Coordinates of C-alpha atoms in Angstrom, one line a residue:
X204 CA -13.1 -36.0 -10.0
X205 CA -9.7 -36.5 -11.7
X206 CA -11.2 -37.6 -15.0
X207 CA -7.8 -38.2 -16.8
X208 CA -6.7 -40.3 -13.9
X209 CA -9.8 -42.5 -14.2
X210 CA -9.3 -42.8 -17.9
X211 CA -5.6 -43.8 -17.5
X212 CA -6.4 -46.3 -14.8
X213 CA -9.2 -47.9 -16.9
X214 CA -6.7 -48.4 -19.7
X215 CA -4.2 -50.0 -17.3
X216 CA -7.0 -52.4 -16.2
X217 CA -7.6 -53.5 -19.8
X218 CA -10.7 -51.5 -20.4
X219 CA -10.8 -50.5 -24.1
X220 CA -12.5 -47.2 -23.5
X221 CA -14.1 -45.1 -20.7
X222 CA -16.7 -42.3 -21.0
X223 CA -17.5 -40.0 -18.1
X224 CA -20.6 -37.8 -18.1
X225 CA -21.3 -35.3 -15.4
X226 CA -24.5 -33.4 -15.2
X227 CA -25.1 -30.4 -12.9
X228 CA -28.7 -29.5 -12.4
X229 CA -30.4 -26.8 -10.4
X230 CA -34.1 -26.3 -9.8
X231 CA -36.5 -24.1 -7.9
X232 CA -40.3 -24.6 -7.4
X233 CA -42.7 -22.4 -5.5
X234 CA -46.4 -23.3 -5.1
X235 CA -49.0 -20.7 -4.0
X236 CA -52.4 -21.7 -2.5
X237 CA -55.1 -19.7 -0.8
X238 CA -53.1 -16.5 -0.4
X239 CA -49.9 -18.0 0.9
X240 CA -46.8 -19.9 0.0
X241 CA -47.7 -23.6 0.1
X242 CA -44.3 -25.0 -0.7
X243 CA -40.8 -23.9 -1.7
X244 CA -38.4 -26.5 -3.0
X245 CA -34.9 -26.0 -4.3
X246 CA -32.3 -28.6 -5.4
X247 CA -28.7 -28.7 -6.6
X248 CA -27.5 -32.1 -7.9
X249 CA -24.3 -33.3 -9.5
X250 CA -24.7 -36.7 -11.1
X251 CA -21.9 -38.8 -12.6
X252 CA -22.3 -41.7 -15.0
X253 CA -19.7 -44.0 -16.5
X254 CA -19.7 -46.1 -19.6
X255 CA -17.0 -48.6 -20.2
X256 CA -16.2 -50.4 -23.5
X257 CA -15.0 -53.9 -22.6
X258 CA -14.8 -56.7 -25.2
X259 CA -16.7 -54.7 -27.7
X260 CA -19.6 -54.3 -25.3
X261 CA -20.6 -51.2 -23.3
X262 CA -21.6 -51.4 -19.7
X263 CA -22.6 -48.4 -17.5
X264 CA -23.0 -47.3 -14.0
X265 CA -24.0 -44.2 -12.1
X266 CA -22.4 -42.7 -9.0
X267 CA -24.1 -40.8 -6.3
X268 CA -20.8 -39.6 -5.0
X269 CA -17.5 -39.6 -6.8
X270 CA -14.5 -40.7 -4.8
X271 CA -11.2 -41.0 -6.6
X272 CA -9.9 -43.5 -3.9
X273 CA -12.7 -45.9 -5.0
X274 CA -11.6 -45.8 -8.6
X275 CA -10.4 -49.4 -8.8
X276 CA -13.5 -50.7 -7.0
X277 CA -15.8 -49.0 -9.5
X278 CA -13.8 -49.9 -12.6
X279 CA -13.6 -53.5 -11.5
X280 CA -17.3 -53.6 -11.0
X281 CA -17.7 -52.6 -14.7
X282 CA -15.3 -55.3 -15.8
X283 CA -17.3 -57.9 -13.8
X284 CA -20.6 -56.5 -15.3
X285 CA -19.2 -56.8 -18.8
X286 CA -18.4 -60.5 -18.3
X287 CA -22.1 -61.1 -17.4
X288 CA -23.4 -59.4 -20.6
X289 CA -24.6 -62.1 -23.0
X290 CA -25.4 -59.8 -25.9
X291 CA -23.2 -60.4 -28.9
X292 CA -23.7 -57.1 -30.7
X293 CA -20.7 -54.8 -30.8
X294 CA -20.5 -51.1 -29.8
X295 CA -18.0 -48.3 -30.1
X296 CA -17.2 -44.9 -28.6
X297 CA -17.4 -41.7 -30.6
X298 CA -14.2 -39.9 -31.3
X299 CA -13.7 -36.1 -31.7
X300 CA -15.6 -34.6 -34.6
X301 CA -15.6 -31.0 -35.9
X302 CA -18.8 -29.2 -35.6
X303 CA -20.0 -25.6 -35.5
X304 CA -21.9 -25.2 -32.2
X305 CA -25.0 -23.1 -31.9
X306 CA -26.2 -21.1 -28.9
X307 CA -29.8 -20.9 -27.8
X308 CA -31.4 -17.5 -28.5
X309 CA -33.5 -18.0 -25.3
X310 CA -32.4 -15.8 -22.3
X311 CA -33.8 -17.0 -19.0
X312 CA -33.8 -14.0 -16.6
X313 CA -33.9 -15.5 -13.1
X314 CA -36.3 -13.5 -10.8
X315 CA -35.9 -13.2 -7.1
X316 CA -38.3 -14.9 -4.7
X317 CA -40.1 -11.7 -3.8
X318 CA -41.0 -11.1 -7.5
X319 CA -42.2 -14.7 -7.9
X320 CA -44.4 -14.5 -4.9
X321 CA -45.9 -11.2 -6.0
X322 CA -46.8 -12.7 -9.4
X323 CA -48.2 -15.9 -8.0
X324 CA -50.4 -14.0 -5.6
X325 CA -51.6 -11.7 -8.3
X326 CA -52.4 -14.5 -10.7
X327 CA -54.4 -16.3 -8.0
X328 CA -56.5 -13.2 -7.3
X329 CA -57.1 -12.5 -11.0
X330 CA -58.2 -16.1 -11.6
X331 CA -60.7 -15.9 -8.7
X332 CA -62.1 -12.6 -9.9
X333 CA -62.2 -13.5 -13.6
X334 CA -65.3 -15.6 -13.5
X335 CA -67.9 -16.4 -10.8
X336 CA -67.8 -20.0 -11.9
X337 CA -64.2 -20.5 -10.7
X338 CA -64.8 -22.6 -7.6
X339 CA -61.2 -23.1 -6.6
X340 CA -57.7 -22.1 -7.7
X341 CA -56.0 -25.4 -6.9
X342 CA -52.5 -24.3 -7.6
X343 CA -50.4 -21.5 -9.0
X344 CA -46.8 -22.4 -9.4
X345 CA -43.4 -21.1 -10.6
X346 CA -40.8 -23.6 -11.7
X347 CA -37.3 -23.1 -13.0
X348 CA -34.4 -25.4 -13.9
X349 CA -31.0 -25.3 -15.5
X350 CA -28.8 -28.1 -16.5
X351 CA -25.2 -28.3 -17.8
X352 CA -23.6 -31.5 -18.9
X353 CA -20.0 -32.4 -19.8
X354 CA -18.9 -35.6 -21.6
X355 CA -15.3 -36.8 -21.6
X356 CA -14.1 -40.0 -23.1
X357 CA -10.8 -41.9 -23.6
X358 CA -10.7 -41.0 -27.4
X359 CA -10.3 -37.4 -26.6
X360 CA -13.9 -36.1 -26.7
X361 CA -14.7 -33.3 -24.3
X362 CA -18.0 -31.6 -25.1
X363 CA -20.6 -29.6 -23.2
X364 CA -24.3 -28.7 -23.5
X365 CA -26.6 -26.5 -21.4
X366 CA -30.3 -26.0 -21.1
X367 CA -32.8 -24.1 -19.0
X368 CA -36.4 -23.2 -18.5
X369 CA -38.8 -21.2 -16.4
X370 CA -42.6 -21.6 -16.3
X371 CA -45.8 -20.4 -14.6
X372 CA -48.5 -23.0 -14.2
X373 CA -52.0 -22.9 -12.8
X374 CA -54.8 -25.4 -12.1
X375 CA -58.4 -24.3 -11.5
X376 CA -61.8 -25.9 -11.0
X377 CA -64.9 -24.3 -12.5
X378 CA -68.5 -25.2 -11.6
X379 CA -71.7 -24.3 -13.5
X380 CA -74.8 -25.8 -12.0
X381 CA -74.1 -29.5 -11.5
X382 CA -71.2 -29.6 -14.0
X383 CA -67.6 -29.4 -12.7
X384 CA -64.5 -29.1 -14.9
X385 CA -60.8 -28.9 -14.0
X386 CA -58.1 -27.5 -16.3
X387 CA -54.5 -26.3 -16.2
X388 CA -52.2 -24.1 -18.2
X389 CA -48.4 -23.9 -18.4
X390 CA -46.5 -21.0 -19.9
X391 CA -42.8 -20.7 -20.5
X392 CA -41.5 -17.3 -19.2
X393 CA -38.0 -16.1 -20.2
X394 CA -38.5 -12.9 -18.2
X395 CA -41.1 -12.5 -15.5
X396 CA -41.2 -8.8 -16.2
X397 CA -42.8 -9.6 -19.6
X398 CA -45.4 -12.1 -18.3
X399 CA -48.9 -11.1 -19.4
X400 CA -50.9 -12.1 -16.4
X401 CA -54.3 -11.0 -17.8
X402 CA -53.7 -13.0 -21.1
X403 CA -52.7 -16.1 -19.1
X404 CA -55.8 -15.8 -16.9
X405 CA -58.1 -15.3 -19.9
X406 CA -56.6 -18.3 -21.8
X407 CA -57.0 -20.6 -18.8
X408 CA -60.6 -19.5 -18.1
X409 CA -61.5 -20.0 -21.7
X410 CA -59.9 -23.4 -21.8
X411 CA -61.9 -24.7 -18.9
X412 CA -65.2 -22.9 -19.4
X413 CA -65.5 -24.0 -23.0
X414 CA -65.8 -27.6 -21.8
X415 CA -68.5 -27.0 -19.2
X416 CA -71.7 -29.0 -19.9
X417 CA -69.8 -31.3 -22.3
X418 CA -71.6 -34.5 -23.2
X419 CA -71.0 -37.5 -25.4
X420 CA -72.3 -38.1 -29.0
X421 CA -73.3 -41.0 -31.1
X422 CA -70.6 -43.2 -32.7
X423 CA -69.7 -42.1 -36.1
X424 CA -67.0 -42.2 -38.8
X425 CA -66.3 -38.5 -39.7
X426 CA -63.7 -35.9 -40.5
X427 CA -61.6 -35.1 -37.4
X428 CA -59.1 -32.3 -36.5
X429 CA -56.5 -33.2 -33.9
X430 CA -55.4 -29.9 -32.4
X431 CA -51.7 -29.1 -32.0
X432 CA -51.6 -30.5 -28.5
X433 CA -53.4 -33.8 -29.2
X434 CA -51.6 -34.3 -32.5
X435 CA -48.3 -33.8 -30.7
X436 CA -49.3 -36.4 -28.1
X437 CA -50.4 -38.9 -30.7
X438 CA -47.3 -38.4 -32.8
X439 CA -45.0 -38.8 -29.8
X440 CA -46.6 -42.2 -29.1
X441 CA -45.3 -43.5 -32.5
X442 CA -42.1 -41.4 -32.9
X443 CA -40.1 -44.5 -32.0
X444 CA -41.0 -46.0 -35.4
X445 CA -38.0 -44.1 -36.9
X446 CA -35.5 -45.6 -34.5
X447 CA -32.7 -47.6 -36.0
X448 CA -32.6 -49.8 -32.9
X449 CA -36.2 -50.9 -33.3
X450 CA -35.9 -51.2 -37.1
X451 CA -32.9 -53.4 -36.7
X452 CA -34.8 -55.6 -34.3
X453 CA -37.7 -55.8 -36.7
X454 CA -40.3 -54.4 -34.2
X455 CA -40.8 -51.0 -35.8
X456 CA -43.7 -50.8 -38.2
X457 CA -41.3 -49.1 -40.7
X458 CA -38.9 -52.1 -40.9
X459 CA -37.8 -52.5 -44.5
X460 CA -39.7 -49.3 -45.5
X461 CA -36.7 -46.9 -46.1
X462 CA -37.2 -44.8 -49.2
X463 CA -40.8 -46.0 -49.5
X464 CA -43.9 -43.8 -49.3
X465 CA -45.4 -44.3 -45.9
X466 CA -47.5 -41.1 -45.3
X467 CA -49.5 -38.6 -47.2
X468 CA -47.4 -36.3 -49.4
X469 CA -48.6 -33.5 -47.2
X470 CA -46.5 -34.8 -44.4
X471 CA -42.8 -33.8 -44.0
X472 CA -41.1 -34.7 -40.7
X473 CA -37.8 -33.1 -39.4
X474 CA -35.5 -34.1 -36.6
X475 CA -33.7 -30.9 -35.5
X476 CA -31.8 -31.1 -32.1
X477 CA -30.5 -27.5 -32.8
X478 CA -34.0 -26.0 -33.4
X479 CA -34.0 -22.5 -31.8
X480 CA -37.8 -22.6 -31.4
X481 CA -37.8 -25.7 -29.2
X482 CA -37.1 -25.6 -25.5
X483 CA -34.1 -28.0 -25.6
X484 CA -31.2 -27.3 -27.9
X485 CA -28.5 -30.1 -28.1
X486 CA -25.2 -29.6 -29.9
X487 CA -24.2 -33.2 -29.0
X488 CA -26.1 -36.4 -28.2
X489 CA -25.3 -38.3 -25.0
X490 CA -22.6 -40.3 -26.8
X491 CA -20.7 -37.0 -27.8
X492 CA -21.8 -37.2 -31.4
X493 CA -22.5 -33.8 -33.0
X494 CA -26.2 -33.3 -33.8
X495 CA -27.6 -32.0 -37.0
X496 CA -30.9 -31.4 -38.8
X497 CA -32.3 -34.2 -40.9
X498 CA -35.4 -34.8 -42.9
X499 CA -36.9 -38.1 -41.7
X500 CA -40.0 -38.1 -43.9
X501 CA -40.0 -36.0 -47.1
X502 CA -43.5 -35.4 -48.5
X503 CA -44.6 -38.8 -47.3
X504 CA -41.4 -40.7 -48.2
X505 CA -39.4 -42.3 -45.4
X506 CA -35.9 -41.0 -46.0
X507 CA -33.8 -41.2 -42.8
X508 CA -33.5 -43.8 -40.0
X509 CA -32.4 -42.3 -36.7
X510 CA -29.3 -43.9 -35.2
X511 CA -27.0 -44.0 -32.2
X512 CA -23.6 -45.7 -32.6
X513 CA -24.8 -49.2 -31.8
X514 CA -27.7 -49.2 -34.2
X515 CA -25.6 -47.6 -36.9
X516 CA -23.0 -50.4 -36.5
X517 CA -25.6 -53.0 -36.8
X518 CA -27.1 -51.5 -40.0
X519 CA -23.7 -50.7 -41.5
X520 CA -24.1 -47.0 -41.5
X521 CA -23.3 -43.9 -39.4
X522 CA -24.8 -42.4 -36.3
X523 CA -27.2 -39.5 -36.9
X524 CA -26.5 -38.0 -33.4
X525 CA -29.6 -39.5 -31.8
X526 CA -28.0 -41.5 -29.0
X527 CA -29.7 -40.2 -25.9
X528 CA -30.2 -41.6 -22.4
X529 CA -33.5 -42.1 -20.8
X530 CA -31.8 -42.1 -17.4
X531 CA -28.3 -42.3 -16.2
X532 CA -27.4 -45.6 -17.9
X533 CA -27.3 -46.9 -21.4
X534 CA -28.0 -44.8 -24.4
X535 CA -30.7 -45.7 -27.0
X536 CA -32.0 -44.1 -30.1
X537 CA -34.3 -41.2 -29.5
X538 CA -35.6 -38.2 -31.5
X539 CA -34.7 -34.7 -30.4
X540 CA -37.0 -31.9 -31.5
X541 CA -38.8 -34.1 -34.0
X542 CA -41.7 -32.3 -35.7
X543 CA -44.2 -32.4 -38.5
X544 CA -43.6 -29.5 -40.7
X545 CA -46.5 -27.0 -40.4
X546 CA -48.7 -26.1 -43.4
X547 CA -50.5 -22.9 -44.3
X548 CA -54.0 -23.3 -42.7
X549 CA -55.0 -21.6 -39.5
X550 CA -57.1 -23.5 -37.0
X551 CA -60.2 -21.5 -38.1
X552 CA -59.5 -22.4 -41.7
X553 CA -59.2 -26.1 -40.8
X554 CA -62.6 -25.9 -39.0
X555 CA -64.2 -24.2 -41.9
X556 CA -62.8 -26.6 -44.4
X557 CA -63.9 -29.6 -42.3
X558 CA -67.5 -28.4 -42.3
X559 CA -69.0 -31.1 -40.1
X560 CA -66.9 -33.3 -37.8
X561 CA -65.1 -33.4 -34.5
X562 CA -62.1 -31.5 -33.0
X563 CA -60.0 -33.5 -30.5
X564 CA -58.5 -31.3 -27.7
X565 CA -57.7 -33.9 -25.0
X566 CA -56.5 -37.5 -25.1
X567 CA -56.1 -40.0 -22.3
X568 CA -55.2 -43.7 -21.8
X569 CA -52.0 -43.7 -23.9
X570 CA -50.5 -46.3 -21.6
X571 CA -53.1 -48.9 -22.6
X572 CA -54.7 -47.6 -25.8
X573 CA -51.7 -47.6 -28.1
X574 CA -50.2 -50.6 -29.9
X575 CA -46.8 -49.5 -31.2
X576 CA -46.1 -52.4 -33.6
X577 CA -49.5 -52.4 -35.4
X578 CA -49.9 -48.6 -34.8
X579 CA -53.5 -49.2 -33.8
X580 CA -54.9 -46.8 -31.1
X581 CA -58.1 -46.4 -29.2
X582 CA -58.0 -43.5 -26.8
X583 CA -60.3 -41.6 -24.4
X584 CA -60.9 -38.1 -25.8
X585 CA -62.6 -34.7 -25.3
X586 CA -63.2 -32.0 -27.9
X587 CA -65.9 -30.2 -29.8
X588 CA -68.7 -31.1 -32.2
X589 CA -68.5 -29.0 -35.4
X590 CA -71.4 -28.3 -37.7
X591 CA -71.3 -26.1 -40.8
X592 CA -67.7 -24.9 -40.0
X593 CA -68.6 -23.8 -36.4
X594 CA -68.0 -25.3 -33.0
X595 CA -71.5 -26.0 -31.6
X596 CA -70.8 -27.8 -28.3
X597 CA -68.1 -29.5 -26.2
X598 CA -67.7 -33.3 -26.2
X599 CA -66.7 -35.7 -23.4
X600 CA -66.9 -39.4 -22.8
X601 CA -65.9 -40.2 -26.4
X602 CA -63.2 -42.4 -27.9
X603 CA -61.1 -41.8 -31.0
X604 CA -59.7 -44.9 -32.7
X605 CA -57.8 -45.8 -35.8
X606 CA -54.4 -46.9 -37.2
X607 CA -51.7 -44.2 -37.2
X608 CA -50.1 -45.1 -40.5
X609 CA -53.5 -45.2 -42.2
X610 CA -54.4 -42.0 -40.5
X611 CA -51.3 -40.2 -41.8
X612 CA -52.3 -41.3 -45.3
X613 CA -55.7 -39.6 -45.0
X614 CA -54.5 -36.0 -44.4
X615 CA -56.7 -33.3 -45.8
X616 CA -54.8 -30.3 -44.6
X617 CA -52.0 -29.4 -42.1
X618 CA -52.3 -26.5 -39.8
X619 CA -49.7 -23.7 -39.2
X620 CA -49.9 -23.7 -35.4
X621 CA -46.7 -25.6 -34.4
X622 CA -46.3 -24.9 -30.7
X623 CA -43.2 -26.4 -28.9
X624 CA -43.7 -25.4 -25.2
X625 CA -42.0 -28.1 -23.2
X626 CA -42.2 -30.8 -25.9
X627 CA -39.4 -32.4 -28.0
X628 CA -41.8 -34.1 -30.3
X629 CA -44.2 -31.7 -31.8
X630 CA -47.0 -31.3 -34.5
X631 CA -49.4 -28.7 -35.7
X632 CA -53.2 -29.3 -35.9
X633 CA -54.1 -31.7 -38.7
X634 CA -57.4 -32.3 -40.5
X635 CA -58.1 -36.0 -41.4
X636 CA -60.7 -37.2 -43.9
X637 CA -62.2 -39.9 -41.7
X638 CA -61.6 -41.1 -38.1
X639 CA -63.7 -43.4 -35.9
X640 CA -65.4 -41.6 -33.0
X641 CA -67.1 -43.7 -30.3
X642 CA -69.8 -42.3 -28.0
X643 CA -72.8 -43.4 -25.9
X644 CA -75.4 -40.9 -26.9

C-alpha cells in the first residue's frame, strides 16, 4: 500500500484528513487430547482500516485487501458515508507529539512444534496421574500470538506498537462420588523451558478439587471477600464509568462527580497503558496519541476522566490517550491497564480479619446481572464459607448482589495480590464490610 499516495489523493478529493492503520497479526494454537494432537491452527493476517475526517466528522472503513488501483472507489465511499452521518459533534485527528517510548520487559521465546507437543503430552499424563478423581482431561492447549500495528495520518503521525503472548491452558473434570466439577487454568509462559509443569498441575487440581461437594447456604448479609479474579471481573463491568464519552452523554454514574469523593479512601485507581507488569503495553492509543500513567481515583476521590479526542473536544479538554478501537472501525474511550492499587494484606490475612463470612471465587451472569447506570448487580457465584478465619466448605448455587458504588464505599481492607495475567482491567482481593448473599439452604 502506497500510504502517501492515498493521503495525497484524499486531500485532492477534499477530504480534510486521512488515517491509515495496518495491523499484522500471527497466531498459533495446538490442542492435545487423549494422547494425540487434536488440532493445530495457524494464521497470519494483515488488516487495514481507514478513518477519514470529512466536514468535521470521522467515518471509517476496513479493507480485507488493499489495492491501490481502487483508491478512488474507497475514498469516495468514505465521502458518501460522511454525508449520511447526522451526528453534529465535531472530531479531529491527532498531530505528531513528542514522547519517550518504553519497551516491554517481556521476552517471548517461541518454541518449536516438537517441544510444544512434548509439553502438552507430559501435562496431560501428569494431570491424569495426579489424582484418581480426575475423570477426564478435556483439553491441554498451547496458544501464542504476536501483533504489530502502524498508524499513519495526514498530519504527519507515524507510530508503531507491538504486543505478544504465549500461554498453556488445561481443562479437567473431577468426580468424587456423585459430585462432578469442571475447572480450567491458563498460565502465560515467556519461555517454555521455564514452565513448571508440576506446579501447574498442582494448582489446577487444587482449584477444582476444592469445590467438590459444594452446596448452597442460607441467605445472609455478611462480610465478603472478592478474590483477585472475581474482583477484577466485577471492576471491569463498571470500568466504563470513567469514560469521558459516557460522562459527556450523561449515562455514566459518575457524571458531574469529578473531584468528588466516590469510593472509600482505601481505593486508588490507576490507568497505566505502559505498565510493565500487564500483558499489553501501549505507547500510543488507536488515534496515535501518546499514552501515559494517570491517577483516576485518588484515595476515593475521582480525579481524572478518561478521554479520546472526540470526548475531550466535547468537554473542552485534552485527550488522555484512551482512544481505542473495539474492532476495526471507530475509536471510543477505553481504559488500558486500569487497576485498583494493591494494599498490604495477604489473602490469608484478609480471611483472618473477616472472621466469619464468604469468599467469592467465581462469578457468572454478567451479561444480564449488571446494570451499568445504577451500578446494581446480582450475579451467580461460587466460593467458600468462612468461620473463625478459616475456610470450612465450598459454596455453589448462591448469588451475590449489591450496588458497586456503595460496595466500594464499604471497604475494610485491600489485598496485595494483584495478578494481571491476560487482563487489562485488574484488581486485588478486597474485603467488604457487608454484602448480600442469596442461597437456598
